[in-house]
XYZ file of C-alpha atoms in Angstrom:
171
model
C 212.087 51.489 123.846
C 210.730 53.377 126.384
C 210.539 52.310 129.833
C 209.210 54.675 132.668
C 210.938 55.224 135.785
C 209.266 54.699 139.352
C 209.381 58.541 139.487
C 207.415 59.130 136.366
C 204.946 56.290 137.385
C 204.499 57.725 140.762
C 203.936 61.417 139.174
C 201.681 59.693 136.595
C 199.059 58.420 139.614
C 199.283 61.450 141.291
C 198.162 63.315 138.382
C 195.597 60.841 137.308
C 194.340 61.169 141.002
C 194.379 64.615 141.492
C 192.340 65.248 137.971
C 189.715 62.643 139.078
C 189.070 64.796 142.592
C 186.554 64.649 145.220
C 182.516 64.734 144.447
C 181.769 68.154 145.311
C 180.163 68.721 148.850
C 177.008 68.926 149.605
C 177.551 71.363 152.396
C 177.564 74.863 151.016
C 179.094 78.170 152.333
C 176.924 81.525 152.227
C 178.230 84.863 153.291
C 175.030 86.870 151.905
C 172.595 88.933 154.176
C 171.027 87.013 157.130
C 167.617 85.167 155.986
C 165.261 87.134 158.367
C 162.315 85.265 157.425
C 160.620 82.151 155.194
C 157.566 82.876 153.031
C 155.719 79.908 151.236
C 153.029 80.473 149.333
C 151.051 77.177 148.611
C 148.915 78.304 146.247
C 151.416 79.689 144.107
C 153.897 76.852 144.980
C 156.595 78.986 145.885
C 158.850 79.807 148.512
C 160.958 82.849 149.281
C 163.884 83.779 151.373
C 163.629 87.306 152.935
C 165.949 90.071 154.168
C 163.780 92.511 155.730
C 161.514 93.034 152.629
C 164.481 92.185 150.045
C 163.884 88.546 148.089
C 167.119 86.804 148.437
C 165.852 83.707 146.549
C 162.913 82.274 145.424
C 162.159 78.662 144.531
C 159.568 76.095 143.255
C 158.162 73.721 145.477
C 156.192 70.873 146.102
C 153.878 69.958 148.968
C 152.226 67.528 150.887
C 150.225 65.092 148.693
C 147.029 66.822 149.626
C 148.091 70.125 148.858
C 144.946 72.177 149.713
C 144.184 73.092 153.356
C 145.771 73.220 157.273
C 147.283 70.274 158.318
C 145.020 68.936 161.029
C 146.548 65.439 161.913
C 149.621 62.979 161.162
C 148.550 61.121 158.015
C 146.497 63.687 156.412
C 148.929 64.547 153.745
C 148.487 68.225 154.143
C 151.451 70.860 154.450
C 150.904 73.154 157.743
C 149.845 76.829 157.328
C 150.786 79.700 159.873
C 153.667 80.785 161.653
C 156.450 78.131 162.703
C 160.242 78.615 162.914
C 163.324 77.229 161.679
C 164.196 74.450 164.921
C 166.424 71.881 163.516
C 168.992 70.554 160.574
C 169.474 67.224 159.263
C 172.815 66.598 157.456
C 171.853 63.033 157.054
C 168.463 63.137 155.490
C 166.849 60.636 153.162
C 165.984 63.627 151.109
C 169.463 64.940 150.819
C 169.562 67.335 153.012
C 166.384 68.879 155.440
C 165.633 71.773 157.474
C 163.078 71.147 160.463
C 159.779 73.404 160.734
C 158.385 73.739 164.178
C 154.998 72.114 163.486
C 153.029 71.429 165.816
C 152.504 74.697 167.750
C 150.067 74.658 170.677
C 147.185 75.433 168.440
C 147.777 72.640 165.984
C 148.250 70.052 168.857
C 144.942 71.348 170.292
C 143.306 71.031 167.314
C 144.324 67.320 166.553
C 143.309 66.462 169.983
C 140.299 67.850 169.882
C 139.651 65.213 166.755
C 140.962 62.765 168.770
C 143.944 62.844 166.523
C 147.876 62.973 167.234
C 149.079 66.143 165.342
C 152.355 64.477 163.781
C 155.644 66.386 163.411
C 158.404 66.073 161.109
C 157.804 68.627 158.975
C 160.875 69.636 156.706
C 162.009 71.698 154.018
C 164.020 69.160 152.049
C 165.535 67.916 149.218
C 164.229 65.169 147.124
C 166.841 62.324 146.946
C 166.624 59.213 144.889
C 163.013 58.617 146.239
C 161.863 62.183 145.959
C 162.982 62.442 142.638
C 160.936 59.216 141.677
C 158.053 60.651 143.314
C 158.311 64.103 141.696
C 158.616 62.899 138.066
C 154.883 61.649 138.633
C 153.328 64.367 140.808
C 154.561 67.611 141.970
C 152.872 67.268 145.348
C 154.419 64.319 146.726
C 155.469 64.428 150.305
C 153.518 63.662 153.679
C 153.188 67.414 154.344
C 156.586 68.655 153.977
C 158.114 71.491 151.732
C 160.265 70.033 148.929
C 162.857 71.375 146.561
C 165.474 70.478 144.032
C 168.764 69.157 145.761
C 170.607 71.933 144.482
C 168.742 74.241 146.181
C 168.038 72.603 149.601
C 172.058 73.031 149.375
C 171.564 76.835 149.433
C 168.588 76.873 151.715
C 170.575 74.672 154.332
C 173.720 76.922 153.927
C 171.260 80.407 154.240
C 169.175 79.500 157.383
C 169.357 79.603 160.925
C 167.606 78.283 163.578
C 164.789 80.678 165.117
C 164.369 82.341 161.492
C 160.563 82.620 161.245
C 158.758 80.496 158.509
C 155.053 82.148 157.471
C 153.218 79.055 155.432
C 150.290 80.726 153.712
C 147.494 79.060 151.961
């Protein structure tokens, strides 16, 4: 009858643990050309990451739950239109990962103020996360005004972008 030694048992346990491995990280590395601009075409539901005039990556996107028109105030469900900048990164987003957009600018704040409202904020490019996956199954445009991509796609976007990169959001 075979009786395993302590060494054989320990080696087997180490091999088993190594085979299990760690789950893949959501933080990816990117070593390609710098992204110099992000362009979102709301009508086409497309986002492009550019280096100069070269498209590095393109993504299908979901928008605010009222996808037509420029965001005017907090709670209107619209995604802003205009020129903004990437201004922050949230590694603990409830939507997997998120990259901040500098909305509102001075013009946006003045417009909301003229309407007697608050412009809002917290506009991001983000993944879906568990909540977003449920919403996206029912409606492509499900956010409160953000730009949504799949979780594996936001991992690429998060790695490729840097603060200060302009984002142009077209109707």
